[in-house]
Short mmCIF file of C-alpha atoms and ligand atoms in Angstrom, two decimals:
data_model
loop_
_atom_site.label_atom_id
_atom_site.label_comp_id
_atom_site.label_asym_id
_atom_site.label_seq_id
_atom_site.Cartn_x
_atom_site.Cartn_y
_atom_site.Cartn_z
CA MET A 236 97.46 60.23 90.71
CA THR A 237 98.91 60.91 94.15
CA ALA A 238 102.20 61.81 92.58
CA LEU A 239 100.44 64.25 90.32
CA LYS A 240 98.69 65.86 93.30
CA ILE A 241 101.94 66.28 95.19
CA CYS A 242 103.47 67.70 92.08
CA SER A 243 100.69 70.25 91.66
CA VAL A 244 100.90 71.17 95.36
CA ILE A 245 104.60 71.82 94.91
CA ILE A 246 103.96 73.89 91.80
CA LEU A 247 101.32 75.89 93.69
CA ALA A 248 103.74 76.45 96.55
CA VAL A 249 106.40 77.68 94.12
CA VAL A 250 103.88 79.98 92.45
CA LEU A 251 102.80 81.37 95.85
CA LEU A 252 106.40 81.95 96.86
CA ASN A 253 107.00 83.87 93.65
CA VAL A 254 103.90 85.98 94.22
CA GLN A 255 105.16 86.82 97.68
CA GLU A 256 108.53 87.85 96.31
CA THR A 257 107.11 90.05 93.59
CA ASN A 258 104.87 91.72 96.18
CA GLY A 259 108.03 92.77 97.99
CA ALA A 260 106.95 91.15 101.26
CA LEU A 261 109.77 90.43 103.66
CA SER A 262 110.85 86.79 103.72
CA SER A 263 111.48 85.23 107.11
CA ARG A 264 115.17 84.99 106.18
CA THR A 265 115.32 88.75 105.59
CA TRP A 266 113.42 89.38 108.83
CA ARG A 267 115.99 87.33 110.73
CA LYS A 268 118.86 89.31 109.17
CA ILE A 269 117.15 92.61 110.03
CA TYR A 270 116.44 91.48 113.59
CA LYS A 271 120.07 90.46 114.03
CA ALA A 272 121.37 93.71 112.53
CA ASN A 273 119.09 95.81 114.74
CA ARG A 274 120.45 94.16 117.88
CA ASN A 275 123.75 95.91 117.02
CA GLY A 276 122.04 99.28 116.46
CA PRO A 277 121.22 102.08 116.60
CA TYR A 278 122.82 103.19 113.35
CA LEU A 279 123.37 106.43 111.57
CA GLY A 280 121.77 106.14 108.12
CA LEU A 281 123.70 107.58 105.19
CA VAL A 282 121.57 108.15 102.12
CA ILE A 283 123.55 108.62 98.93
CA PRO A 284 122.02 109.30 95.50
CA ASN A 285 124.28 107.17 93.27
CA LEU A 286 127.41 105.00 93.02
CA PHE A 287 129.43 107.90 91.69
CA GLU A 288 128.86 109.59 95.06
CA MET A 289 129.03 106.43 97.17
CA ASN A 290 132.29 104.95 95.82
CA PRO A 291 134.59 107.57 97.39
CA LEU A 292 133.02 106.74 100.77
CA LEU A 293 133.31 102.96 100.22
CA GLN A 294 136.99 103.42 99.35
CA SER A 295 137.71 105.91 102.12
CA PRO A 296 140.00 104.67 104.90
CA SER A 297 137.50 106.20 107.37
CA PHE A 298 134.87 103.64 106.39
CA THR A 299 135.18 100.06 107.64
CA SER A 300 132.76 97.62 106.07
CA SER A 301 131.33 94.94 108.33
CA ASN A 302 130.72 92.93 105.14
CA LEU A 303 127.04 92.68 105.97
CA THR A 304 124.71 93.75 103.19
CA LEU A 305 120.99 93.37 102.99
CA ASP A 306 119.15 93.59 99.68
CA PHE A 307 115.52 94.53 99.67
CA ASP A 308 113.13 96.02 97.10
CA GLY A 309 115.91 96.82 94.66
CA ARG A 310 117.92 98.56 97.35
CA ARG A 311 121.13 97.45 99.05
CA PHE A 312 121.84 98.36 102.65
CA ARG A 313 125.54 98.21 103.50
CA PHE A 314 126.68 98.01 107.10
CA GLY A 315 129.90 99.28 108.61
CA THR A 316 131.49 101.90 110.82
CA ILE A 317 132.89 105.38 110.35
CA GLY A 318 135.15 106.00 113.30
CA GLU A 319 133.19 104.77 116.31
CA LYS A 320 129.85 105.29 114.61
CA LYS A 321 127.82 102.36 113.30
CA VAL A 322 126.41 103.26 109.92
CA ILE A 323 124.14 101.90 107.20
CA LEU A 324 124.83 103.13 103.68
CA ALA A 325 121.91 103.21 101.26
CA MET A 326 122.07 104.21 97.62
CA THR A 327 118.77 105.87 96.86
CA GLY A 328 118.83 106.54 93.14
CA LEU A 329 118.15 110.01 91.77
CA GLY A 330 115.01 112.00 92.42
CA VAL A 331 112.72 112.79 95.28
CA ILE A 332 110.58 109.63 95.03
CA ASN A 333 113.63 107.35 95.11
CA ALA A 334 115.08 109.29 98.00
CA GLY A 335 111.77 109.12 99.87
CA ILE A 336 111.21 105.40 99.31
CA THR A 337 114.76 104.39 100.26
CA THR A 338 114.86 106.61 103.33
CA GLN A 339 111.48 105.31 104.47
CA LEU A 340 112.66 101.71 104.04
CA LEU A 341 115.77 102.54 106.04
CA LEU A 342 113.71 104.06 108.85
CA SER A 343 111.03 101.35 108.82
CA LEU A 344 113.35 98.35 108.74
CA PHE A 345 116.28 99.43 110.88
CA LYS A 346 117.02 101.02 114.21
CA ILE A 347 118.15 104.47 113.04
CA GLU A 348 119.15 107.38 115.25
CA GLY A 349 119.70 109.92 112.48
CA VAL A 350 119.97 110.36 108.74
CA VAL A 351 122.74 112.13 106.86
CA HIS A 352 122.54 112.85 103.15
CA CYS A 353 125.87 112.34 101.48
CA GLY A 354 126.43 113.73 98.00
CA ILE A 355 127.66 116.55 95.82
CA ALA A 356 124.72 118.87 96.64
CA GLY A 357 124.77 120.33 93.14
CA ASN A 358 126.96 123.42 93.66
CA ALA A 359 124.45 124.84 96.10
CA ASN A 360 126.91 127.34 97.51
CA PRO A 361 130.34 128.20 96.09
CA SER A 362 131.74 128.80 99.58
CA LEU A 363 131.32 125.11 100.44
CA ASN A 364 134.08 122.57 99.86
CA ILE A 365 134.26 118.82 99.34
CA GLY A 366 133.87 117.10 102.70
CA ASP A 367 131.99 119.97 104.35
CA LEU A 368 129.04 118.98 106.49
CA THR A 369 126.10 121.36 106.30
CA ILE A 370 123.12 121.34 108.59
CA PRO A 371 120.23 123.51 107.44
CA GLN A 372 118.08 125.22 109.99
CA TYR A 373 115.06 124.56 107.77
CA TRP A 374 114.49 122.73 104.56
CA SER A 375 111.65 122.70 102.09
CA HIS A 376 110.60 120.33 99.34
CA THR A 377 108.79 122.98 97.19
CA GLY A 378 107.11 120.17 95.26
CA LEU A 379 103.46 121.18 95.57
CA TRP A 380 102.33 123.95 93.23
CA SER A 381 99.12 125.58 92.25
CA TRP A 382 99.50 126.39 88.56
CA GLN A 383 97.58 129.50 87.69
CA ARG A 384 95.61 129.72 84.46
CA TYR A 385 96.88 132.18 81.87
CA GLY A 386 95.39 135.62 82.24
CA GLN A 387 95.13 135.39 86.01
CA GLY A 388 97.47 136.96 88.52
CA PRO A 389 98.16 137.65 92.18
CA LYS A 390 94.77 139.32 92.62
CA ASP A 391 92.81 136.29 91.41
CA GLU A 392 91.67 133.44 93.59
CA LEU A 393 93.38 130.08 93.13
CA PRO A 394 91.31 126.89 92.78
CA LEU A 395 90.29 125.67 96.27
CA GLU A 396 91.76 128.79 97.85
CA SER A 397 88.40 129.69 99.37
CA ASP A 398 88.45 126.34 101.24
CA GLY A 399 91.73 127.46 102.78
CA ASP A 400 93.67 124.77 100.94
CA TYR A 401 95.87 126.64 98.47
CA PRO A 402 96.54 130.15 99.74
CA LYS A 403 98.76 132.63 97.91
CA LYS A 404 100.94 132.94 100.98
CA ILE A 405 104.41 131.69 100.20
CA ALA A 406 105.73 132.81 96.83
CA TYR A 407 105.12 132.45 93.12
CA LEU A 408 107.20 132.09 90.05
CA GLU A 409 106.30 133.85 86.80
CA PHE A 410 107.64 131.87 83.83
CA ALA A 411 107.79 134.93 81.57
CA ASN A 412 110.37 136.50 83.88
CA TYR A 413 112.86 133.82 82.84
CA THR A 414 112.62 134.50 79.11
CA VAL A 415 116.01 134.82 77.44
CA ASN A 416 117.07 136.80 74.36
CA ALA A 417 113.92 138.92 74.47
CA THR A 418 115.61 142.32 74.39
CA HIS A 419 114.09 143.17 71.01
CA VAL A 420 110.47 142.47 71.99
CA ALA A 421 108.29 144.81 74.02
CA SER A 422 106.68 142.13 76.15
CA CYS A 423 107.77 138.62 77.00
CA ASP A 424 104.46 137.33 78.26
CA ASN A 425 104.22 133.56 78.43
CA LEU A 426 101.21 131.24 78.36
CA LEU A 427 102.74 129.16 81.15
CA ASN A 428 101.84 132.04 83.48
CA ASN A 429 102.47 131.50 87.23
CA ILE A 430 103.06 128.72 89.69
CA TRP A 431 102.40 129.27 93.39
CA PHE A 432 104.38 127.30 95.94
CA GLU A 433 102.15 125.63 98.49
CA ALA A 434 102.64 124.07 101.90
CA GLU A 435 102.66 120.28 101.62
CA GLU A 436 100.40 117.80 103.36
CA VAL A 437 102.23 115.96 106.09
CA TYR A 438 101.18 113.09 108.31
CA PRO A 439 103.40 113.28 111.40
CA ILE A 440 104.32 109.99 113.07
CA ASP A 441 102.81 111.23 116.34
CA GLY A 442 99.69 112.59 114.65
CA THR A 443 96.33 110.93 114.05
CA PRO A 444 96.45 108.72 110.95
CA GLU A 445 94.77 110.26 107.90
CA GLU A 446 94.60 113.65 109.60
CA ARG A 447 96.72 115.93 107.47
CA GLN A 448 98.76 118.90 108.57
CA HIS A 449 100.43 121.48 106.34
CA THR A 450 104.10 122.39 106.31
CA PHE A 451 106.29 124.34 103.94
CA TRP A 452 109.43 124.85 106.02
CA VAL A 453 110.58 121.83 107.98
CA ALA A 454 112.68 122.71 111.02
CA VAL A 455 115.71 120.51 111.57
CA ASP A 456 116.03 118.88 114.99
CA PRO A 457 118.24 121.25 117.08
CA HIS A 458 120.10 118.13 118.25
CA TYR A 459 121.96 118.15 114.90
CA LEU A 460 122.92 121.82 115.24
CA GLN A 461 124.29 121.19 118.74
CA LYS A 462 126.36 118.26 117.44
CA ALA A 463 127.96 120.36 114.70
C1 LIG B 193 135.43 91.92 105.16
O1 LIG B 193 135.96 91.18 104.07
C2 LIG B 193 137.31 91.58 103.73
C3 LIG B 193 137.68 90.84 102.44
O2 LIG B 193 137.32 89.49 102.50
C4 LIG B 193 138.24 91.26 104.90
O3 LIG B 193 139.54 91.66 104.59
C5 LIG B 193 137.75 92.04 106.13
O4 LIG B 193 138.53 91.71 107.25
C6 LIG B 193 136.29 91.73 106.41
N1 LIG B 193 135.82 92.64 107.45
C7 LIG B 193 135.15 92.23 108.54
C8 LIG B 193 134.77 93.29 109.50
O5 LIG B 193 134.83 91.07 108.72
C1 LIG B 194 108.16 139.38 87.14
O1 LIG B 194 108.67 140.55 86.63
C2 LIG B 194 107.84 141.69 86.80
C3 LIG B 194 108.48 142.84 86.05
O2 LIG B 194 109.81 142.99 86.42
C4 LIG B 194 107.64 141.96 88.27
O3 LIG B 194 106.78 143.04 88.48
C5 LIG B 194 107.05 140.72 88.93
O4 LIG B 194 106.99 140.89 90.34
C6 LIG B 194 107.90 139.49 88.65
N1 LIG B 194 107.23 138.33 89.14
C7 LIG B 194 107.69 137.59 90.16
C8 LIG B 194 106.88 136.42 90.57
O5 LIG B 194 108.75 137.81 90.72
C1 LIG B 195 120.64 133.94 72.70
O1 LIG B 195 121.23 134.64 71.66
C2 LIG B 195 122.60 134.33 71.44
C3 LIG B 195 123.13 135.27 70.37
O2 LIG B 195 122.28 135.29 69.25
C4 LIG B 195 122.70 132.86 71.04
O3 LIG B 195 124.09 132.51 70.89
C5 LIG B 195 122.13 132.03 72.14
O4 LIG B 195 122.15 130.65 71.77
C6 LIG B 195 120.70 132.43 72.45
N1 LIG B 195 120.20 131.70 73.59
C7 LIG B 195 119.09 130.99 73.59
C8 LIG B 195 118.73 130.26 74.84
O5 LIG B 195 118.36 130.93 72.62
#
């Protein structure tokens, strides 16, 4: 009977451990590794969308791996140096949500002094070359839209606009204007109508929790521009 009890206690402990792991909570072992790594910080965080973009950096003679890696929540954080600079490389996966989650993990877990995105930047500007470092003055996510019902236009009020939430201030995109091969038709109207770009809700780290602010253009810290 006693043996059975011990056995069930062990099984319960194993089950609890598994629950903890699937919840993504940090194990004490991981905490210790993070604590140790942070004593060597601060680091420059390099966020890289995929392996195809990370491999050239891993193989570059400029990068020296410290052979420390830390796996957490499906992400791998690789430690090393580029020149004198201590860096953490993180592969984010494609898309804004992946980039956001991985960058937030990087910032929350480690002592980070700055973040650099490293990737092919999708042919943004033909005057840029491989290896160029670009620092924008502002950036925008452009991910929050108010989609206007067909038949309505710039003169009509958007939903919630009267509350001051979704003004028609920034810009809009009219789907019909991107119709192709429509030279033979008089009008290329399109039921998809218009989307209006809206400022996004932000919760600044030095703001009051749950008190939103709105931002469309995010100014880059002038510190980066001075460094360049
Ligand atoms: C990392 O491991 C490689 C291969 O085992 C070794 O050559 C290198 O010296 C190690 N680097 C450090 C910083 O320990
Ligand atoms: C779409 O095209 C029409 C006709 O050229 C133009 O008047 C309108 O401003 C365009 N819409 C946008 C959002 O640029
Ligand atoms: C536009 O028309 C050309 C010539 O008929 C055709 O080759 C092309 O595939 C068309 N493009 C689209 C997006 O339908």
